[in-house]
Amino acid sequence: MSVLVAGAGPAGSRLAELLSLNGVRVILVERLSNPNQEVFSSAALPINAIDEQLIPQTSISHYWNTWQIFTPGEAQFQWKSSKSLGVVLDFGLLRDSLWDKARKSGVELLSGHTVKNVCSLSNYAEVEICGPNGNLQKRKVNWVVDATGSRRKLISNNKNNCQFNNNEYIKGSGVEWLIQGDQNSNQIWGEKLTFCIGTKWIEHGYGWIFPMRNNQLKVGICKLPPGFNKGLDTSLDGLKRLMQRFELDKFHVLDQHGGFISSSIKRNEPHLYGRLVGVGDAISTANLLGGEGIRYALSSASVLAPLLLEANGLAKRGYEKSCKPLLTYKKELRKKFGWRWVIANKLAKRTWWGLSNEVADKRLNKLIVGLHRSASAEDVSALLFDYRFERYGFRLFPYLMDWR
């Protein structure tokens, strides 16, 4: 018997590799036929994540050392460090590397395939897989892992999924263009993570400009409005306005991609349904403050792997005993992410839902000005990547509670 992982993003690929390296037969099912399809991810990471998350050097597209924010009033603020603070990844190359490592570890990768149905039984799960030509095959496995991201293709379709209200998810959409700049644009944007925040840029969201190799730039916007509906337009107007403002519209667009964001604030949705367990964005590991998901998806895989190994080893003892290790999964993830992770999500909801008028713009501008006066580039990284709120607690708490 084996484990089937549906979805070969960062979480699914890493989990499949970890399980296979420990002797488990793993089937990794991925709907995309190649790793460079649908590469929507801003993919900005802090420098310490490279070693901590075993990020392959080949997937690093650019290093950066400066935070840059354009406020609601278009004022420009910078926090610059003398050393690299982080990287921007080529998500297609990252995915390609993870797929390659999974294959080399012994994983059976079925690209261009989708999981159509999962039937969770007492002693095993029966999975129906659809191939590129519509051919169906069935596999019997011990466990099935939903790693399909915020689409939650398996968990959301589970008949027993009635313990969590879908309205508790904070939802949004994003769109990003990859453009071919030149040496001059690289000098302007090349060492910086740039964000544009405020209603004059984007209501209920933010825009960004990130550097890539070969003078390329990622330019994107993300919106997380209250009452989001999946049919809502992702609004290319905001993206085009941002490109025109910085004279980036003269450059050739190499790629256009986008996607949806969906995550719960406290990650309190059930993680286990029968023989189906979630990982990565399927169980809301993406943090909403900056839409960061890669680090947390990889972390969730590292937490789940030993628990699933133990559960798989107990398979012959029946479901009740074999599932016991997985009952600690949510608690272990909560310990891994820490209390700051939840506070960051609450702050994100407060910020993006409320960013719709001049009052919100003034409140946000005041916060940014205060950070510029008192914080270094390293402080900003600690705040936005590690959620080190302690130093700014008296300033952020009233903001979070809407007291000013």
Short mmCIF file of C-alpha atoms in Angstrom, two decimals:
data_model
loop_
_atom_site.label_atom_id
_atom_site.label_comp_id
_atom_site.label_asym_id
_atom_site.label_seq_id
_atom_site.Cartn_x
_atom_site.Cartn_y
_atom_site.Cartn_z
CA MET A 1 0.00 0.00 0.00
CA SER A 2 1.09 3.59 -0.46
CA VAL A 3 0.32 7.26 -0.05
CA LEU A 4 -1.18 9.38 -2.83
CA VAL A 5 -0.51 13.12 -2.87
CA ALA A 6 -2.78 15.26 -5.06
CA GLY A 7 -0.97 18.42 -6.15
CA ALA A 8 2.74 18.91 -6.87
CA GLY A 9 3.20 22.44 -5.61
CA PRO A 10 5.82 23.18 -2.93
CA ALA A 11 3.90 21.37 -0.14
CA GLY A 12 2.90 18.30 -2.16
CA SER A 13 6.28 17.83 -3.84
CA ARG A 14 8.28 18.23 -0.62
CA LEU A 15 5.96 15.89 1.29
CA ALA A 16 6.15 13.26 -1.44
CA GLU A 17 9.95 13.41 -1.41
CA LEU A 18 10.18 13.16 2.39
CA LEU A 19 7.87 10.15 2.49
CA SER A 20 9.63 8.38 -0.37
CA LEU A 21 13.07 8.91 1.20
CA ASN A 22 11.71 7.07 4.24
CA GLY A 23 10.59 4.03 2.29
CA VAL A 24 6.97 4.87 1.50
CA ARG A 25 5.68 4.22 -2.01
CA VAL A 26 4.28 7.59 -3.11
CA ILE A 27 2.08 8.53 -6.06
CA LEU A 28 2.19 12.28 -6.81
CA VAL A 29 -0.68 13.41 -9.03
CA GLU A 30 -0.42 16.82 -10.71
CA ARG A 31 -2.95 18.40 -13.06
CA LEU A 32 -0.29 20.50 -14.87
CA SER A 33 1.78 18.81 -17.55
CA ASN A 34 4.92 20.91 -16.98
CA PRO A 35 6.27 22.98 -14.07
CA ASN A 36 6.27 26.31 -15.92
CA GLN A 37 2.51 26.49 -16.31
CA GLU A 38 0.48 28.84 -14.07
CA VAL A 39 3.46 30.21 -12.16
CA PHE A 40 1.51 32.79 -10.17
CA SER A 41 3.51 33.49 -7.04
CA SER A 42 5.30 36.67 -6.02
CA ALA A 43 7.84 34.28 -4.44
CA ALA A 44 9.70 36.77 -2.24
CA LEU A 45 11.43 35.12 0.72
CA PRO A 46 13.71 36.24 3.56
CA ILE A 47 17.35 35.24 3.21
CA ASN A 48 17.24 32.74 6.09
CA ALA A 49 14.53 30.72 4.33
CA ILE A 50 16.98 29.52 1.69
CA ASP A 51 18.81 27.19 4.06
CA GLU A 52 15.94 26.55 6.46
CA GLN A 53 13.58 25.39 3.71
CA LEU A 54 16.24 23.80 1.47
CA ILE A 55 15.43 26.17 -1.39
CA PRO A 56 17.56 25.17 -4.41
CA GLN A 57 20.01 27.88 -5.48
CA THR A 58 19.01 27.36 -9.12
CA SER A 59 15.53 28.73 -8.41
CA ILE A 60 16.81 32.08 -7.06
CA SER A 61 16.16 34.77 -9.64
CA HIS A 62 17.31 37.88 -7.74
CA TYR A 63 18.61 39.07 -4.37
CA TRP A 64 17.28 42.25 -2.75
CA ASN A 65 18.40 44.48 0.14
CA THR A 66 15.82 47.29 0.24
CA TRP A 67 12.20 47.65 1.27
CA GLN A 68 10.38 50.35 -0.70
CA ILE A 69 6.81 51.51 -0.08
CA PHE A 70 4.74 54.05 -1.96
CA THR A 71 2.04 55.29 0.41
CA PRO A 72 -1.57 56.26 -0.31
CA GLY A 73 -0.35 59.78 -1.08
CA GLU A 74 2.41 58.37 -3.32
CA ALA A 75 5.13 59.39 -0.88
CA GLN A 76 8.17 57.13 -1.26
CA PHE A 77 9.88 55.47 1.73
CA GLN A 78 12.91 53.18 1.73
CA TRP A 79 14.66 50.98 4.26
CA LYS A 80 18.03 49.85 2.89
CA SER A 81 20.48 47.30 4.29
CA SER A 82 24.17 46.82 3.51
CA LYS A 83 23.55 43.09 3.00
CA SER A 84 20.99 40.96 1.19
CA LEU A 85 17.72 40.65 3.06
CA GLY A 86 16.06 38.11 0.81
CA VAL A 87 15.45 36.64 -2.61
CA VAL A 88 12.84 36.55 -5.35
CA LEU A 89 12.35 33.06 -6.74
CA ASP A 90 11.57 31.86 -10.23
CA PHE A 91 8.54 29.80 -9.24
CA GLY A 92 8.69 27.67 -12.39
CA LEU A 93 12.30 26.70 -11.66
CA LEU A 94 11.44 26.03 -8.01
CA ARG A 95 8.61 23.72 -9.01
CA ASP A 96 10.83 22.00 -11.60
CA SER A 97 13.53 21.37 -8.99
CA LEU A 98 11.02 19.99 -6.48
CA TRP A 99 9.55 17.67 -9.11
CA ASP A 100 13.01 16.46 -10.06
CA LYS A 101 13.98 15.76 -6.43
CA ALA A 102 10.71 13.90 -5.89
CA ARG A 103 11.31 11.68 -8.94
CA LYS A 104 14.89 10.95 -7.90
CA SER A 105 13.70 9.90 -4.44
CA GLY A 106 11.48 7.27 -6.07
CA VAL A 107 8.14 9.11 -6.29
CA GLU A 108 5.80 8.12 -9.12
CA LEU A 109 4.87 11.49 -10.65
CA LEU A 110 1.74 11.54 -12.79
CA SER A 111 1.79 14.97 -14.44
CA GLY A 112 -1.20 16.02 -16.51
CA HIS A 113 -3.46 13.90 -14.27
CA THR A 114 -6.22 14.81 -11.82
CA VAL A 115 -7.82 13.04 -8.88
CA LYS A 116 -11.52 12.73 -9.68
CA ASN A 117 -12.79 10.94 -6.61
CA VAL A 118 -11.65 9.62 -3.23
CA CYS A 119 -13.57 6.92 -1.38
CA SER A 120 -12.34 6.60 2.20
CA LEU A 121 -12.89 3.10 3.58
CA SER A 122 -12.03 1.49 6.90
CA ASN A 123 -8.84 -0.25 5.71
CA TYR A 124 -7.81 1.84 2.70
CA ALA A 125 -8.80 4.65 0.35
CA GLU A 126 -9.81 4.04 -3.25
CA VAL A 127 -8.78 6.84 -5.59
CA GLU A 128 -9.98 7.47 -9.14
CA ILE A 129 -7.43 9.25 -11.35
CA CYS A 130 -8.12 10.82 -14.74
CA GLY A 131 -5.28 10.90 -17.28
CA PRO A 132 -4.55 13.43 -20.07
CA ASN A 133 -6.69 11.52 -22.55
CA GLY A 134 -9.57 11.04 -20.17
CA ASN A 135 -8.55 7.51 -19.29
CA LEU A 136 -9.50 6.49 -15.75
CA GLN A 137 -7.50 4.35 -13.37
CA LYS A 138 -8.07 3.35 -9.76
CA ARG A 139 -5.50 3.03 -7.00
CA LYS A 140 -5.78 1.68 -3.47
CA VAL A 141 -3.68 3.59 -0.93
CA ASN A 142 -3.37 3.97 2.82
CA TRP A 143 -3.70 7.74 2.84
CA VAL A 144 -4.60 10.54 0.44
CA VAL A 145 -3.14 14.03 0.84
CA ASP A 146 -4.91 17.11 -0.56
CA ALA A 147 -2.15 19.43 -1.73
CA THR A 148 -4.25 21.21 -4.35
CA GLY A 149 -3.77 24.63 -2.78
CA SER A 150 -6.57 27.01 -1.93
CA ARG A 151 -8.79 25.25 -4.50
CA ARG A 152 -9.09 22.40 -1.93
CA LYS A 153 -10.32 20.06 -4.64
CA LEU A 154 -10.57 17.03 -2.40
CA ILE A 155 -11.24 18.39 1.08
CA SER A 156 -13.91 20.85 -0.07
CA ASN A 157 -15.77 18.07 -1.89
CA ASN A 158 -15.72 15.73 1.10
CA LYS A 159 -19.25 14.89 2.22
CA ASN A 160 -18.19 15.11 5.86
CA ASN A 161 -16.85 18.62 5.45
CA CYS A 162 -19.63 20.24 7.46
CA GLN A 163 -17.66 21.27 10.54
CA PHE A 164 -16.29 24.48 9.06
CA ASN A 165 -18.19 27.47 7.69
CA ASN A 166 -16.89 28.44 4.25
CA ASN A 167 -17.56 32.09 5.12
CA GLU A 168 -14.64 31.97 7.56
CA TYR A 169 -12.19 31.99 4.67
CA ILE A 170 -10.69 35.36 3.73
CA LYS A 171 -10.72 35.36 -0.06
CA GLY A 172 -9.20 37.45 -2.80
CA SER A 173 -7.63 37.45 -6.22
CA GLY A 174 -4.36 38.50 -7.75
CA VAL A 175 -2.86 39.07 -11.15
CA GLU A 176 0.80 39.44 -12.09
CA TRP A 177 2.66 40.29 -15.28
CA LEU A 178 6.27 39.41 -16.05
CA ILE A 179 7.79 42.18 -18.15
CA GLN A 180 11.11 42.56 -19.92
CA GLY A 181 12.81 45.69 -18.64
CA ASP A 182 16.24 47.10 -19.46
CA GLN A 183 19.39 48.14 -17.59
CA ASN A 184 17.85 51.46 -16.61
CA SER A 185 14.74 49.82 -15.08
CA ASN A 186 16.99 47.33 -13.31
CA GLN A 187 18.92 50.20 -11.70
CA ILE A 188 15.65 51.69 -10.46
CA TRP A 189 13.97 48.50 -9.21
CA GLY A 190 16.70 45.86 -9.12
CA GLU A 191 17.60 45.76 -5.42
CA LYS A 192 14.19 46.51 -3.97
CA LEU A 193 10.96 44.87 -2.94
CA THR A 194 8.47 47.59 -3.83
CA PHE A 195 4.90 47.81 -2.58
CA CYS A 196 2.19 50.35 -3.47
CA ILE A 197 -0.41 50.60 -0.71
CA GLY A 198 -3.53 52.76 -0.50
CA THR A 199 -6.86 53.30 -2.22
CA LYS A 200 -5.29 55.49 -4.91
CA TRP A 201 -3.35 52.42 -5.96
CA ILE A 202 -5.68 49.50 -5.15
CA GLU A 203 -8.75 49.35 -2.89
CA HIS A 204 -8.70 46.44 -0.43
CA GLY A 205 -5.23 45.38 -1.51
CA TYR A 206 -1.80 46.34 -2.73
CA GLY A 207 0.48 46.36 -5.74
CA TRP A 208 4.09 45.25 -6.10
CA ILE A 209 7.15 45.47 -8.31
CA PHE A 210 9.80 42.77 -7.78
CA PRO A 211 13.12 42.29 -9.59
CA MET A 212 13.96 39.17 -11.59
CA ARG A 213 17.03 38.00 -13.48
CA ASN A 214 17.90 39.34 -16.96
CA ASN A 215 16.40 42.80 -16.20
CA GLN A 216 12.91 41.34 -15.87
CA LEU A 217 10.31 42.58 -13.38
CA LYS A 218 7.23 41.09 -11.73
CA VAL A 219 4.42 43.64 -11.53
CA GLY A 220 1.24 42.61 -9.79
CA ILE A 221 -1.77 43.49 -7.68
CA CYS A 222 -3.77 41.61 -5.06
CA LYS A 223 -7.25 42.39 -3.73
CA LEU A 224 -8.87 40.90 -0.62
CA PRO A 225 -12.22 42.70 -0.29
CA PRO A 226 -14.94 41.76 2.21
CA GLY A 227 -17.62 39.56 0.68
CA PHE A 228 -15.34 38.42 -2.13
CA ASN A 229 -17.01 36.41 -4.87
CA LYS A 230 -14.95 34.20 -7.16
CA GLY A 231 -16.66 35.75 -10.15
CA LEU A 232 -15.32 39.17 -9.19
CA ASP A 233 -13.10 40.80 -11.79
CA THR A 234 -9.42 40.82 -10.80
CA SER A 235 -9.34 44.34 -12.28
CA LEU A 236 -6.51 44.80 -14.73
CA ASP A 237 -7.22 48.53 -14.52
CA GLY A 238 -5.31 48.74 -11.24
CA LEU A 239 -2.33 46.88 -12.69
CA LYS A 240 -2.27 49.01 -15.84
CA ARG A 241 -2.52 52.18 -13.75
CA LEU A 242 0.47 51.09 -11.68
CA MET A 243 2.50 50.31 -14.80
CA GLN A 244 1.63 53.64 -16.38
CA ARG A 245 2.50 55.55 -13.21
CA PHE A 246 6.05 54.14 -13.23
CA GLU A 247 6.40 54.09 -17.05
CA LEU A 248 6.62 50.33 -17.17
CA ASP A 249 3.89 50.01 -19.80
CA LYS A 250 6.46 50.61 -22.53
CA PHE A 251 8.04 47.22 -21.86
CA HIS A 252 7.11 43.91 -23.46
CA VAL A 253 4.89 41.61 -21.40
CA LEU A 254 6.43 38.13 -21.30
CA ASP A 255 3.77 36.37 -19.27
CA GLN A 256 0.42 37.04 -17.61
CA HIS A 257 -0.88 34.92 -14.78
CA GLY A 258 -3.21 35.14 -11.83
CA GLY A 259 -5.05 33.21 -9.22
CA PHE A 260 -7.27 33.20 -6.16
CA ILE A 261 -6.35 33.43 -2.50
CA SER A 262 -8.35 31.72 0.23
CA SER A 263 -7.20 31.25 3.81
CA SER A 264 -8.73 31.15 7.27
CA ILE A 265 -7.34 33.46 9.95
CA LYS A 266 -6.79 30.88 12.68
CA ARG A 267 -6.43 27.82 10.43
CA ASN A 268 -9.14 26.17 12.50
CA GLU A 269 -10.69 24.10 9.72
CA PRO A 270 -10.40 20.30 10.16
CA HIS A 271 -7.20 18.90 8.66
CA LEU A 272 -8.27 15.23 8.54
CA TYR A 273 -11.34 13.57 7.01
CA GLY A 274 -11.23 9.78 7.15
CA ARG A 275 -8.17 8.82 5.10
CA LEU A 276 -7.87 12.26 3.55
CA VAL A 277 -5.50 14.82 5.08
CA GLY A 278 -4.62 18.36 3.92
CA VAL A 279 -1.29 20.12 3.54
CA GLY A 280 -0.17 23.59 2.45
CA ASP A 281 -2.74 26.10 1.24
CA ALA A 282 -5.45 23.43 1.36
CA ILE A 283 -5.39 23.92 5.14
CA SER A 284 -4.78 27.69 5.01
CA THR A 285 -1.02 27.85 5.55
CA ALA A 286 -0.71 30.98 3.37
CA ASN A 287 -0.42 34.08 5.54
CA LEU A 288 -2.73 36.90 4.47
CA LEU A 289 -0.59 39.88 5.49
CA GLY A 290 1.63 39.69 2.43
CA GLY A 291 0.12 36.70 0.68
CA GLU A 292 3.16 34.63 1.61
CA GLY A 293 2.68 30.91 1.14
CA ILE A 294 5.81 29.07 0.01
CA ARG A 295 7.66 28.97 3.34
CA TYR A 296 4.59 27.86 5.27
CA ALA A 297 3.59 25.27 2.68
CA LEU A 298 7.05 23.69 2.93
CA SER A 299 6.90 23.84 6.73
CA SER A 300 3.53 22.09 6.77
CA ALA A 301 5.04 19.27 4.69
CA SER A 302 7.91 18.88 7.16
CA VAL A 303 5.43 18.70 10.05
CA LEU A 304 3.07 16.26 8.34
CA ALA A 305 5.73 13.86 6.99
CA PRO A 306 6.76 12.16 10.29
CA LEU A 307 3.13 11.96 11.44
CA LEU A 308 2.07 10.36 8.16
CA LEU A 309 5.02 7.96 8.31
CA GLU A 310 3.86 6.82 11.72
CA ALA A 311 0.26 6.53 10.59
CA ASN A 312 1.30 4.59 7.50
CA GLY A 313 3.28 2.17 9.64
CA LEU A 314 0.17 1.46 11.71
CA ALA A 315 -2.03 0.84 8.67
CA LYS A 316 -2.52 -2.88 9.40
CA ARG A 317 -3.87 -2.09 12.87
CA GLY A 318 -7.01 -0.45 11.49
CA TYR A 319 -8.12 3.13 11.01
CA GLU A 320 -8.74 4.08 14.65
CA LYS A 321 -5.17 3.29 15.69
CA SER A 322 -3.42 4.37 12.50
CA CYS A 323 -5.00 7.83 12.47
CA LYS A 324 -3.92 8.70 16.04
CA PRO A 325 -0.61 10.35 15.02
CA LEU A 326 -2.51 12.59 12.59
CA LEU A 327 -4.83 13.84 15.32
CA THR A 328 -1.89 15.90 16.64
CA TYR A 329 -1.24 17.49 13.22
CA LYS A 330 -3.11 20.74 13.77
CA LYS A 331 -1.53 21.23 17.20
CA GLU A 332 1.97 20.62 15.84
CA LEU A 333 1.42 23.12 13.03
CA ARG A 334 0.16 25.69 15.51
CA LYS A 335 3.36 25.26 17.52
CA LYS A 336 5.48 25.51 14.37
CA PHE A 337 3.89 28.76 13.15
CA GLY A 338 3.52 30.39 16.57
CA TRP A 339 1.06 32.94 17.93
CA ARG A 340 2.43 35.77 15.78
CA TRP A 341 1.16 34.04 12.66
CA VAL A 342 -2.47 34.43 13.79
CA ILE A 343 -1.92 38.07 14.81
CA ALA A 344 -0.50 38.77 11.33
CA ASN A 345 -3.63 37.28 9.75
CA LYS A 346 -5.87 39.41 11.96
CA LEU A 347 -3.87 42.47 11.04
CA ALA A 348 -4.22 41.54 7.35
CA LYS A 349 -8.01 41.29 7.61
CA ARG A 350 -8.14 44.60 9.45
CA THR A 351 -5.93 46.26 6.83
CA TRP A 352 -7.22 44.91 3.53
CA TRP A 353 -10.93 44.83 4.37
CA GLY A 354 -10.80 48.36 5.73
CA LEU A 355 -8.66 49.89 2.97
CA SER A 356 -11.49 51.59 1.12
CA ASN A 357 -11.53 55.28 2.04
CA GLU A 358 -9.46 58.34 2.95
CA VAL A 359 -9.64 57.62 6.68
CA ALA A 360 -8.04 54.20 6.12
CA ASP A 361 -5.38 55.78 3.90
CA LYS A 362 -4.45 58.29 6.61
CA ARG A 363 -4.27 55.57 9.25
CA LEU A 364 -2.00 53.43 7.07
CA ASN A 365 0.16 56.39 6.09
CA LYS A 366 0.68 57.27 9.76
CA LEU A 367 1.83 53.73 10.49
CA ILE A 368 4.32 53.73 7.58
CA VAL A 369 5.74 57.13 8.53
CA GLY A 370 6.22 55.91 12.10
CA LEU A 371 8.08 52.82 10.90
CA HIS A 372 10.32 54.91 8.68
CA ARG A 373 11.32 57.08 11.62
CA SER A 374 12.18 54.25 13.99
CA ALA A 375 12.86 51.04 12.04
CA SER A 376 15.84 49.73 10.10
CA ALA A 377 15.57 47.52 7.01
CA GLU A 378 16.25 44.50 9.22
CA ASP A 379 13.48 45.64 11.59
CA VAL A 380 11.01 45.82 8.70
CA SER A 381 11.99 42.29 7.61
CA ALA A 382 11.50 41.04 11.18
CA LEU A 383 8.09 42.72 11.26
CA LEU A 384 6.80 41.60 7.84
CA PHE A 385 8.43 38.16 7.57
CA ASP A 386 8.73 37.03 11.19
CA TYR A 387 5.82 39.09 12.59
CA ARG A 388 7.92 40.51 15.41
CA PHE A 389 5.25 42.90 16.65
CA GLU A 390 6.55 43.36 20.19
CA ARG A 391 8.57 46.49 19.46
CA TYR A 392 5.59 48.15 17.78
CA GLY A 393 2.88 46.69 20.01
CA PHE A 394 1.53 49.96 21.39
CA ARG A 395 1.43 51.37 17.89
CA LEU A 396 -0.10 48.36 16.14
CA PHE A 397 -2.65 47.29 18.76
CA PRO A 398 -4.86 50.40 18.44
CA TYR A 399 -4.57 50.05 14.65
CA LEU A 400 -5.65 46.42 14.85
CA MET A 401 -8.60 47.27 17.10
CA ASP A 402 -9.66 50.24 14.92
CA TRP A 403 -9.11 52.75 17.72
CA ARG A 404 -7.39 55.23 15.41
#
